[in-house]
């Protein structure tokens, strides 16, 4: 890749007391890439996403997005800049319906763009919110209170909300966790396909190597807070250290 | 599935028209003491509604009486001290004063949640109480009287004054409830609920929970100020009790009792509270707090969804 990366981290470090959750994390993500992040429990994958999205402040290092230093920016500002995420444990508005969840994402996106002149729920907005659901095949849950939805659907909704307005970078924290093994692939398909239709960069954390090799062209392997390998997925998955420390040691989350 | 839609489905304009018609008709038939009670309850009901709006955003305001009092005193000062008697100017001033106070306090309070929000709002309202109690020029604990108001230059004859004020109060309160219902079912109302449910997620969607809360505080302040203004005009009197914690506590109680199904519910709830208080005082002058407490407990245990859940439940069956 010769183009300039859209998102880079340089020497990121994060300590929680004595625990080093991240050390010397340097990554460059390019526009349109689909990247998997692998690593056993506690390897620092979520910490990485938390730092990039501003939820955690790195103890050291620098994060740049489109050439701009965004280290220490708040989650709201990184979201506004165009970095969105979904969560390992789905973060949605449980007492509201799926359609209302989508509407909130839609309204928040309008506000972000500064084009929110009123909060009225117009037909156009209703249509847009339904579109948010339809894109991920969630229309049939429109009027269901989301607390009652199955785990996998909740996670899809979480992703659908993060994907409103096609963010430049979307980070998915274990999109298939909590979903039964035989549903993982179809779930991933229904999530990745619409995302790849956008121009955005997709990074997803995953424990299932089948899914990784099927959906990611590039893989980054984390081990005890450091990057063990970063490259084309087949190469990384063949790497001896990765096989020994990551794939061999992967517990199921 | 329809029951899940109910939550933000407030498309019930006919209900508001019916309630208004009922209030206006009842105005002719109710004994005057009861109608007066109803009228003051309408005014106070707006404040309970202000508390209920904040509850949607997950915030309990234990000092909403502040805006009630400010609205009342704005009307009182302008009419008794400055001789302005036009009801529309007076009520508009009550709303503006409350909105300004809400905006100022909103800047401070919008970042607090839970018990901190409740206690801070209580503290500010009690500061006003303390100041008013000490203000001899404003009658200290006794407050002062508010002269009769005029309507665009018309001063109604003494016999019909009460009828006119009652009618005005009924119209303004029901219209306010309708406006608030529209507000709650717009995207702004959804954002309120989103703040209560998952603020972090909202941040990650690029929205500002602080800003949303700020607007909730200001909106609630505005309608509470109107309630205070209406009370001043209705009773012809204002006093510092309007911002005392016992008053604010009543509003919180009613808002809890009323639940979240309808914006009329807090008004009805406040009327019931006033009734219970009146009777309780008659029957057991020394035990009315106990009776009130028992009613509150029963409401919380038996009707966790508020008064409205009675009607809602029937609708679903
Ligand atoms: N807020 C925190 N406070 C203290 N320690 C933390 C915190 N967040 C993460 N850690 C620690 O940092 C390390 C990395 O955690 P992280 O959540 O990033 O792992 P992960 O790779 O996402 O694991 P999993 O696969 O289980 O989700 C762990 O040892 C964890 O206990
Ligand atoms: Mg994790």
Coordinates of C-alpha atoms and ligand atoms in Angstrom, one line a residue:
Chain A
X1 CA 0.0 0.0 0.0
X2 CA 1.5 3.3 -1.0
X3 CA -1.4 5.6 0.0
X4 CA -1.1 7.4 3.3
X5 CA -2.8 5.6 6.1
X6 CA -6.1 7.0 7.4
X7 CA -5.5 6.0 11.0
X8 CA -2.1 5.5 12.7
X9 CA -1.0 4.8 16.2
X10 CA 2.6 5.2 17.3
X11 CA 4.0 3.6 20.4
X12 CA 0.7 3.4 22.3
X13 CA 1.1 2.3 25.9
X14 CA -1.5 1.7 28.6
X15 CA -0.9 0.6 32.2
X16 CA -3.5 -0.3 34.8
X17 CA -1.5 -0.2 38.0
X18 CA 1.0 -3.1 37.5
X19 CA -0.8 -4.5 34.4
X20 CA 0.6 -3.5 31.0
X21 CA -2.5 -3.7 28.8
X22 CA -0.7 -2.1 25.8
X23 CA 2.9 -1.6 25.0
X24 CA 4.4 0.0 21.9
X25 CA 1.3 -0.5 19.8
X26 CA 2.1 1.0 16.4
X27 CA -0.4 0.3 13.6
X28 CA -1.3 2.0 10.4
X29 CA -4.8 1.4 8.9
X30 CA -5.6 2.2 5.3
X31 CA -8.8 3.3 3.7
X32 CA -11.1 0.4 2.7
X33 CA -9.1 -2.3 4.5
X34 CA -10.8 -5.1 6.5
X35 CA -8.5 -6.0 9.4
X36 CA -8.9 -8.7 12.0
X37 CA -7.4 -8.4 15.5
X38 CA -6.8 -11.6 17.3
X39 CA -5.3 -12.5 20.7
X40 CA -6.2 -14.5 23.8
X41 CA -8.3 -13.1 26.6
X42 CA -6.7 -10.1 28.2
X43 CA -4.2 -9.6 25.4
X44 CA -5.2 -5.9 25.1
X45 CA -7.5 -5.9 22.1
X46 CA -10.4 -4.0 23.7
X47 CA -7.9 -1.7 25.3
X48 CA -6.6 -0.8 21.9
X49 CA -10.1 0.0 20.6
X50 CA -10.8 2.0 23.8
X51 CA -7.7 4.1 23.2
X52 CA -8.4 4.8 19.6
X53 CA -11.9 5.9 20.3
X54 CA -10.9 8.1 23.2
X55 CA -12.5 6.1 26.0
X56 CA -9.1 5.4 27.5
X57 CA -6.2 7.9 27.5
X58 CA -3.0 6.2 26.5
X59 CA -0.2 6.5 29.1
X60 CA 2.1 7.2 26.2
X61 CA 2.1 7.3 22.4
X62 CA 0.2 9.1 19.7
X63 CA -2.9 8.5 17.6
X64 CA -3.5 10.3 14.3
X65 CA -6.6 10.2 12.1
X66 CA -6.4 11.7 8.6
X67 CA -3.1 13.3 9.5
X68 CA -4.5 15.0 12.6
X69 CA -3.4 14.2 16.2
X70 CA -6.5 12.9 18.0
X71 CA -4.7 11.5 21.1
X72 CA -6.8 12.2 24.2
X73 CA -9.9 13.3 22.3
X74 CA -13.2 12.3 23.9
X75 CA -15.3 9.4 22.5
X76 CA -17.8 12.0 21.2
X77 CA -15.2 13.9 19.3
X78 CA -13.6 10.8 17.8
X79 CA -17.1 9.7 16.8
X80 CA -17.7 13.1 15.2
X81 CA -14.4 12.9 13.4
X82 CA -15.6 9.6 11.8
X83 CA -14.3 6.8 14.0
X84 CA -17.2 4.6 15.3
X85 CA -17.3 1.4 17.2
X86 CA -19.5 -1.4 18.4
X87 CA -19.1 -3.2 21.7
X88 CA -18.1 -6.6 23.0
X89 CA -21.2 -6.4 25.2
X90 CA -23.8 -4.7 23.0
X91 CA -24.5 -1.1 24.1
X92 CA -28.0 -0.2 23.0
X93 CA -31.0 1.5 24.5
X94 CA -32.7 -1.6 26.0
X95 CA -36.1 -0.1 26.9
X96 CA -36.7 1.3 23.4
X97 CA -37.6 -0.4 20.2
X98 CA -35.1 -1.2 17.5
X99 CA -36.6 1.5 15.4
X100 CA -36.3 4.1 18.2
X101 CA -32.7 3.0 18.7
X102 CA -32.0 3.5 15.0
X103 CA -33.8 6.9 15.1
X104 CA -31.6 8.0 17.9
X105 CA -28.5 7.1 15.9
X106 CA -29.9 8.9 12.9
X107 CA -30.7 12.1 14.9
X108 CA -27.3 12.0 16.6
X109 CA -25.7 11.7 13.2
X110 CA -27.6 14.7 12.0
X111 CA -26.6 16.7 15.1
X112 CA -23.0 15.6 14.5
X113 CA -23.1 17.1 11.0
X114 CA -24.7 20.3 12.3
X115 CA -27.7 19.8 10.1
X116 CA -30.3 19.2 12.9
X117 CA -32.7 22.0 12.6
X118 CA -35.4 20.3 14.6
X119 CA -36.1 17.1 16.5
X120 CA -39.3 16.4 14.6
X121 CA -39.7 12.9 13.5
X122 CA -40.5 13.5 9.8
X123 CA -41.4 10.8 7.3
X124 CA -37.9 11.3 5.8
X125 CA -36.3 10.5 9.1
X126 CA -38.5 7.6 9.7
X127 CA -37.5 6.3 6.4
X128 CA -33.9 6.8 7.1
X129 CA -34.2 5.0 10.5
X130 CA -35.9 2.1 8.8
X131 CA -33.1 2.1 6.3
X132 CA -30.5 1.8 9.1
X133 CA -32.3 -1.4 10.2
X134 CA -32.9 -2.7 6.7
X135 CA -29.2 -2.4 5.8
X136 CA -28.5 -5.1 8.4
X137 CA -31.7 -7.1 7.9
X138 CA -33.2 -6.0 11.1
X139 CA -36.5 -4.5 9.8
X140 CA -38.6 -7.3 11.3
X141 CA -37.5 -6.2 14.8
X142 CA -38.4 -2.5 14.2
X143 CA -41.2 -2.5 16.8
X144 CA -39.7 -4.9 19.4
X145 CA -38.2 -3.6 22.6
X146 CA -34.6 -4.4 22.2
X147 CA -34.0 -5.8 25.7
X148 CA -36.0 -8.8 24.6
X149 CA -34.0 -9.5 21.4
X150 CA -31.6 -12.4 21.1
X151 CA -27.9 -11.7 21.8
X152 CA -26.9 -11.8 18.2
X153 CA -29.6 -9.4 17.0
X154 CA -28.6 -7.0 19.8
X155 CA -25.0 -7.0 18.5
X156 CA -26.2 -6.5 14.9
X157 CA -28.2 -3.5 16.1
X158 CA -25.2 -2.2 18.0
X159 CA -23.2 -2.4 14.7
X160 CA -26.0 -0.9 12.6
X161 CA -26.1 2.1 14.9
X162 CA -22.3 2.5 14.7
X163 CA -22.5 2.3 10.9
X164 CA -25.0 5.1 10.4
X165 CA -23.5 7.6 7.9
X166 CA -20.7 5.3 6.9
X167 CA -17.9 6.2 9.3
X168 CA -14.4 6.3 7.8
X169 CA -13.2 3.8 10.4
X170 CA -15.4 1.3 12.2
X171 CA -14.1 -0.9 15.0
X172 CA -16.1 -4.0 15.9
X173 CA -15.3 -5.5 19.3
X174 CA -16.0 -9.3 18.9
X175 CA -19.1 -8.9 16.7
X176 CA -19.8 -12.7 16.9
X177 CA -19.3 -13.3 20.6
X178 CA -22.5 -14.5 22.3
X179 CA -23.6 -16.1 19.0
X180 CA -23.7 -19.9 18.6
X181 CA -20.9 -21.4 16.5
X182 CA -23.0 -22.4 13.6
X183 CA -24.5 -18.9 13.3
X184 CA -21.2 -17.0 13.5
X185 CA -20.5 -17.1 9.8
X186 CA -23.9 -16.0 8.6
X187 CA -24.0 -13.3 11.3
X188 CA -20.6 -12.0 10.1
X189 CA -21.7 -12.0 6.5
X190 CA -24.8 -10.0 7.3
X191 CA -22.6 -7.5 9.1
X192 CA -19.5 -7.3 7.0
X193 CA -21.2 -7.2 3.6
X194 CA -23.1 -4.0 4.1
X195 CA -20.0 -2.4 5.8
X196 CA -17.8 -3.3 2.9
X197 CA -20.2 -1.6 0.5
X198 CA -19.1 1.6 2.1
X199 CA -15.6 3.0 1.6
X200 CA -14.7 2.7 5.2
X201 CA -12.0 0.8 7.0
X202 CA -13.4 -2.1 9.1
X203 CA -11.4 -3.6 12.0
X204 CA -12.9 -6.4 14.0
X205 CA -11.8 -8.3 17.0
X206 CA -12.4 -12.1 16.7
X207 CA -11.5 -15.3 18.5
X208 CA -12.7 -17.7 15.7
X209 CA -9.9 -18.2 13.2
X210 CA -12.3 -19.5 10.6
X211 CA -14.0 -16.2 10.6
X212 CA -10.7 -14.3 10.6
X213 CA -9.4 -16.1 7.5
X214 CA -12.7 -15.9 5.7
X215 CA -13.4 -12.2 6.2
X216 CA -10.1 -10.4 6.9
X217 CA -7.3 -9.7 4.3
X218 CA -5.0 -8.5 7.1
X219 CA -4.6 -9.7 10.7
X220 CA -3.0 -8.2 13.7
X221 CA -2.1 -10.5 16.5
X222 CA -1.9 -9.2 20.1
X223 CA -0.1 -10.9 22.9
X224 CA 0.2 -9.6 26.4
X225 CA -0.3 -6.0 25.4
X226 CA 2.1 -6.1 22.4
X227 CA 1.8 -6.8 18.7
X228 CA 3.1 -10.2 17.9
X229 CA 2.5 -10.1 14.1
X230 CA 0.8 -7.9 11.6
X231 CA 0.3 -8.8 7.9
X232 CA -1.7 -10.7 5.4
X233 CA -4.0 -13.1 7.2
X234 CA -2.6 -16.3 5.9
X235 CA 0.9 -15.3 6.8
X236 CA 0.0 -14.2 10.3
X237 CA -2.1 -17.4 11.0
X238 CA 0.9 -19.5 9.8
X239 CA 3.4 -17.6 12.0
X240 CA 4.9 -19.9 14.6
X241 CA 4.7 -17.5 17.5
X242 CA 1.1 -16.7 16.7
X243 CA 0.3 -20.4 16.5
X244 CA 2.0 -21.0 19.8
X245 CA 0.8 -18.0 21.9
X246 CA -2.4 -16.9 20.3
X247 CA -4.2 -19.7 18.4
X248 CA -3.0 -22.4 20.8
X249 CA -3.8 -20.2 23.8
X250 CA -7.1 -18.8 22.6
X251 CA -9.8 -19.4 25.1
X252 CA -13.4 -18.7 24.1
X253 CA -14.7 -15.4 25.3
Chain B
X1 CA -45.7 -5.5 19.9
X2 CA -48.2 -2.7 20.1
X3 CA -47.5 -2.4 23.8
X4 CA -43.8 -1.6 23.1
X5 CA -44.9 1.1 20.6
X6 CA -47.1 2.7 23.3
X7 CA -44.1 4.0 25.0
X8 CA -43.4 6.9 22.8
X9 CA -46.8 6.9 21.2
X10 CA -48.5 10.0 22.5
X11 CA -50.7 10.6 19.4
X12 CA -53.7 11.3 21.6
X13 CA -54.6 14.9 20.8
X14 CA -58.3 14.1 21.2
X15 CA -57.7 13.1 24.8
X16 CA -56.3 16.6 25.5
X17 CA -59.3 18.2 23.8
X18 CA -61.6 16.0 25.8
X19 CA -59.8 16.8 29.1
X20 CA -60.0 20.5 28.4
X21 CA -63.7 20.3 27.6
X22 CA -64.3 18.3 30.8
X23 CA -62.5 20.8 32.9
X24 CA -64.4 23.7 31.3
X25 CA -67.7 22.0 31.8
X26 CA -66.9 20.9 35.3
X27 CA -66.0 24.5 36.1
X28 CA -69.8 25.3 36.0
X29 CA -70.8 22.5 38.3
X30 CA -68.1 22.0 40.9
X31 CA -68.6 23.5 44.3
X32 CA -66.3 26.5 44.4
X33 CA -63.9 25.1 47.1
X34 CA -63.3 22.0 44.9
X35 CA -62.9 24.0 41.8
X36 CA -60.4 26.2 43.6
X37 CA -58.5 23.1 44.7
X38 CA -58.6 21.9 41.1
X39 CA -57.3 25.2 39.8
X40 CA -54.3 25.3 42.2
X41 CA -53.7 21.7 41.4
X42 CA -53.6 22.5 37.7
X43 CA -50.9 25.1 38.4
X44 CA -48.9 22.7 40.6
X45 CA -49.5 19.9 38.1
X46 CA -47.3 21.7 35.6
X47 CA -44.4 21.6 38.1
X48 CA -45.0 17.9 38.6
X49 CA -44.9 17.6 34.9
X50 CA -41.6 19.4 34.9
X51 CA -40.2 16.9 37.3
X52 CA -41.6 14.1 35.2
X53 CA -39.8 15.3 32.1
X54 CA -36.5 15.2 33.9
X55 CA -37.3 11.7 35.1
X56 CA -37.4 10.6 31.5
X57 CA -33.8 11.6 31.3
X58 CA -33.2 9.6 34.5
X59 CA -32.9 12.7 36.7
X60 CA -34.8 13.4 39.9
X61 CA -35.1 17.1 40.7
X62 CA -35.8 17.6 44.4
X63 CA -35.9 21.3 44.0
X64 CA -38.3 22.0 41.2
X65 CA -40.2 24.3 43.5
X66 CA -37.5 26.8 42.8
X67 CA -39.0 27.6 39.4
X68 CA -42.6 27.5 40.8
X69 CA -41.6 30.1 43.3
X70 CA -39.7 32.2 40.8
X71 CA -42.7 32.2 38.5
X72 CA -45.0 33.1 41.3
X73 CA -42.8 35.9 42.7
X74 CA -42.2 37.3 39.2
X75 CA -45.9 37.7 38.8
X76 CA -46.3 39.0 42.4
X77 CA -43.5 41.6 42.2
X78 CA -44.5 42.9 38.8
X79 CA -48.2 43.3 39.8
X80 CA -47.9 44.2 43.5
X81 CA -44.8 46.3 43.3
X82 CA -44.7 47.7 39.8
X83 CA -48.4 47.9 39.0
X84 CA -48.3 45.7 35.9
X85 CA -51.6 43.8 35.9
X86 CA -52.0 42.4 32.4
X87 CA -52.2 38.6 32.8
X88 CA -50.4 37.8 29.6
X89 CA -47.5 40.1 30.4
X90 CA -47.3 38.6 33.9
X91 CA -47.4 35.0 32.8
X92 CA -44.9 35.6 30.0
X93 CA -42.6 37.2 32.6
X94 CA -43.0 34.2 34.9
X95 CA -42.0 31.9 32.1
X96 CA -39.0 34.1 31.0
X97 CA -37.7 34.4 34.5
X98 CA -37.9 30.6 35.0
X99 CA -36.3 29.9 31.7
X100 CA -33.4 32.2 32.5
X101 CA -32.9 30.7 35.9
X102 CA -33.2 27.2 34.3
X103 CA -30.5 28.1 31.7
X104 CA -28.2 29.5 34.4
X105 CA -28.6 26.5 36.6
X106 CA -28.6 24.1 33.7
X107 CA -25.0 25.2 32.9
X108 CA -24.1 24.0 36.4
X109 CA -26.4 21.0 36.8
X110 CA -26.3 19.4 33.3
X111 CA -23.1 17.5 34.2
X112 CA -24.4 16.0 37.4
X113 CA -26.5 12.8 37.7
X114 CA -28.4 10.7 40.2
X115 CA -28.1 11.8 43.8
X116 CA -25.8 14.7 43.0
X117 CA -28.3 16.1 40.7
X118 CA -31.1 15.7 43.2
X119 CA -29.2 17.2 46.1
X120 CA -27.8 20.1 44.2
X121 CA -31.1 21.1 42.8
X122 CA -32.6 20.8 46.3
X123 CA -29.8 22.9 47.7
X124 CA -30.3 25.7 45.2
X125 CA -34.1 25.8 45.9
X126 CA -33.5 26.0 49.6
X127 CA -31.1 28.9 49.1
X128 CA -33.9 30.8 47.5
X129 CA -36.2 29.7 50.4
X130 CA -33.6 31.1 52.9
X131 CA -33.3 34.3 51.0
X132 CA -37.1 34.9 50.8
X133 CA -37.7 34.0 54.4
X134 CA -35.2 36.8 55.3
X135 CA -36.5 39.3 52.9
X136 CA -38.7 41.5 55.1
X137 CA -39.6 43.7 52.1
X138 CA -41.3 40.7 50.5
X139 CA -43.2 39.7 53.6
X140 CA -40.7 37.1 54.8
X141 CA -42.4 33.8 55.6
X142 CA -45.8 35.3 55.0
X143 CA -45.1 36.3 51.5
X144 CA -47.4 39.0 50.0
X145 CA -50.7 39.4 48.2
X146 CA -51.1 39.7 44.4
X147 CA -53.7 42.1 43.1
X148 CA -56.4 41.0 40.6
X149 CA -55.2 40.8 37.1
X150 CA -56.5 42.4 33.9
X151 CA -57.1 40.8 30.5
X152 CA -55.8 43.1 27.7
X153 CA -57.2 46.0 29.6
X154 CA -60.4 44.3 30.9
X155 CA -60.9 43.9 34.6
X156 CA -63.6 41.3 35.1
X157 CA -66.3 42.1 37.7
X158 CA -65.7 40.6 41.1
X159 CA -68.3 37.9 40.8
X160 CA -66.8 36.3 37.6
X161 CA -63.1 36.9 38.3
X162 CA -62.7 33.4 39.7
X163 CA -64.4 31.9 36.6
X164 CA -62.2 33.8 34.2
X165 CA -59.0 32.7 36.0
X166 CA -60.1 29.2 36.2
X167 CA -60.8 29.1 32.5
X168 CA -57.5 30.6 31.7
X169 CA -55.7 28.2 33.9
X170 CA -57.5 25.2 32.4
X171 CA -56.7 26.3 28.8
X172 CA -53.0 27.1 29.5
X173 CA -52.3 23.9 31.5
X174 CA -53.9 21.6 29.0
X175 CA -52.2 23.3 26.1
X176 CA -48.9 23.1 28.0
X177 CA -49.4 19.4 28.5
X178 CA -50.0 18.9 24.8
X179 CA -46.9 20.9 23.9
X180 CA -44.8 18.8 26.3
X181 CA -46.4 15.6 24.9
X182 CA -45.3 16.7 21.4
X183 CA -41.8 17.5 22.7
X184 CA -41.5 14.1 24.3
X185 CA -42.6 12.2 21.2
X186 CA -40.2 14.0 19.0
X187 CA -36.6 13.0 18.6
X188 CA -35.8 15.2 21.6
X189 CA -37.9 13.0 23.8
X190 CA -36.1 9.9 22.5
X191 CA -32.8 11.5 23.2
X192 CA -34.0 12.1 26.8
X193 CA -34.7 8.4 27.2
X194 CA -31.4 7.6 25.6
X195 CA -29.6 9.7 28.2
X196 CA -31.3 7.7 31.0
X197 CA -30.5 4.4 29.4
X198 CA -27.0 4.6 28.0
X199 CA -25.2 7.8 28.1
X200 CA -21.9 6.4 27.0
X201 CA -23.4 4.9 23.9
X202 CA -24.9 8.3 23.1
X203 CA -21.5 9.9 23.3
X204 CA -20.2 7.2 20.9
X205 CA -22.9 8.2 18.5
X206 CA -21.6 11.7 18.5
X207 CA -24.4 13.2 20.6
X208 CA -24.0 15.4 23.7
X209 CA -25.8 14.1 26.7
X210 CA -25.0 17.3 28.6
X211 CA -26.7 19.4 26.0
X212 CA -29.7 17.2 26.0
X213 CA -30.0 17.4 29.8
X214 CA -29.5 21.2 29.6
X215 CA -32.5 21.5 27.3
X216 CA -34.6 19.2 29.6
X217 CA -33.7 21.4 32.6
X218 CA -34.7 24.6 30.7
X219 CA -37.9 23.2 29.3
X220 CA -38.9 21.9 32.8
X221 CA -38.1 25.2 34.3
X222 CA -40.2 27.1 31.8
X223 CA -43.4 25.1 32.4
X224 CA -42.8 25.2 36.2
X225 CA -42.5 28.9 36.0
X226 CA -45.8 29.1 34.2
X227 CA -47.3 26.9 37.0
X228 CA -46.0 29.3 39.6
X229 CA -47.4 32.3 37.8
X230 CA -50.8 30.6 37.5
X231 CA -50.8 29.8 41.2
X232 CA -50.0 33.4 42.1
X233 CA -52.9 34.6 40.0
X234 CA -55.2 31.9 41.2
X235 CA -54.6 32.4 44.9
X236 CA -53.7 36.1 44.8
X237 CA -50.8 35.2 47.1
X238 CA -47.2 34.0 47.0
X239 CA -45.0 32.9 49.8
X240 CA -41.6 31.1 50.2
X241 CA -43.2 27.7 50.9
X242 CA -43.4 27.4 47.1
X243 CA -39.7 26.7 47.0
X244 CA -39.6 24.7 50.3
X245 CA -38.4 21.1 50.0
X246 CA -41.8 19.8 51.2
X247 CA -43.4 21.4 48.1
X248 CA -40.7 20.0 45.8
X249 CA -41.0 16.6 47.5
X250 CA -44.7 16.6 46.6
X251 CA -43.9 17.2 43.0
X252 CA -41.4 14.3 42.9
X253 CA -44.0 12.1 44.6
X254 CA -46.6 13.0 42.0
X255 CA -44.3 12.5 39.1
X256 CA -43.4 9.0 40.4
X257 CA -47.0 8.2 40.9
X258 CA -48.0 9.5 37.5
X259 CA -45.6 7.4 35.5
X260 CA -44.7 8.2 32.0
X261 CA -47.7 7.3 29.8
X262 CA -49.3 10.7 29.6
X263 CA -48.4 14.3 30.3
X264 CA -51.9 14.8 31.8
X265 CA -51.2 12.2 34.4
X266 CA -49.0 14.4 36.6
X267 CA -51.7 17.1 36.7
X268 CA -54.3 14.6 37.7
X269 CA -51.9 13.1 40.2
X270 CA -51.2 16.4 41.7
X271 CA -55.0 17.1 42.1
X272 CA -55.4 13.7 43.8
X273 CA -52.5 14.6 46.1
X274 CA -54.1 17.9 47.1
X275 CA -57.4 16.1 47.7
X276 CA -55.8 13.4 49.9
X277 CA -54.0 16.2 51.8
X278 CA -57.2 18.1 52.3
X279 CA -59.1 15.1 53.6
X280 CA -56.2 13.7 55.6
X281 CA -55.9 17.1 57.3
X282 CA -59.6 17.0 58.2
X283 CA -59.7 13.4 59.4
X284 CA -56.4 13.2 61.1
X285 CA -54.8 16.6 61.5
X286 CA -51.7 15.1 63.0
X287 CA -51.2 12.1 60.9
X288 CA -51.6 13.3 57.4
X289 CA -47.9 12.7 56.6
X290 CA -48.4 9.1 57.6
X291 CA -51.4 8.8 55.4
X292 CA -49.5 10.4 52.6
X293 CA -46.6 8.0 53.2
X294 CA -48.9 5.0 53.1
X295 CA -50.4 6.2 49.8
X296 CA -47.0 6.7 48.4
X297 CA -45.8 3.3 49.4
X298 CA -49.0 1.7 48.0
X299 CA -48.5 3.5 44.8
X300 CA -44.9 2.4 44.4
X301 CA -45.6 -1.2 45.3
X302 CA -48.9 -1.6 43.4
X303 CA -48.4 0.7 40.5
X304 CA -44.7 0.7 39.5
X305 CA -45.7 2.1 36.1
X306 CA -47.6 5.0 37.7
X307 CA -51.3 5.9 37.5
X308 CA -51.3 5.7 33.7
X309 CA -50.5 2.0 33.8
X310 CA -54.1 1.4 35.0
X311 CA -55.4 2.8 31.7
X312 CA -52.6 1.4 29.7
X313 CA -53.1 -2.1 31.0
X314 CA -56.7 -2.1 30.1
X315 CA -55.8 -0.9 26.6
X316 CA -53.5 -3.9 26.1
X317 CA -55.8 -6.5 27.4
Ligands
LIG1 N1 -10.3 -0.4 33.2 C1 -9.4 -1.4 33.5 N2 -8.8 -1.3 34.7 C2 -7.9 -2.2 35.0 N3 -7.4 -3.2 34.2 C3 -8.0 -3.2 33.0 C4 -9.0 -2.3 32.6 N4 -9.3 -2.6 31.3 C5 -8.5 -3.7 30.9 N5 -7.7 -4.1 32.0 C6 -6.7 -5.1 31.9 O1 -6.0 -4.9 30.8 C7 -5.7 -6.2 30.1 C8 -6.2 -6.1 28.7 O2 -7.6 -6.1 28.7 P1 -8.5 -6.1 27.4 O3 -9.9 -5.9 27.8 O4 -8.0 -5.1 26.5 O5 -8.3 -7.5 26.8 P2 -9.0 -8.2 25.5 O6 -7.9 -8.6 24.6 O7 -10.0 -7.3 25.0 O8 -9.6 -9.5 26.2 P3 -11.0 -10.3 25.8 O9 -10.7 -11.2 24.7 O10 -11.2 -11.1 27.1 O11 -12.0 -9.3 25.5 C9 -6.3 -7.3 31.0 O12 -5.4 -7.8 31.8 C10 -7.4 -6.5 31.8 O13 -7.6 -7.1 33.0
LIG2 MG1 -12.1 -7.5 24.8

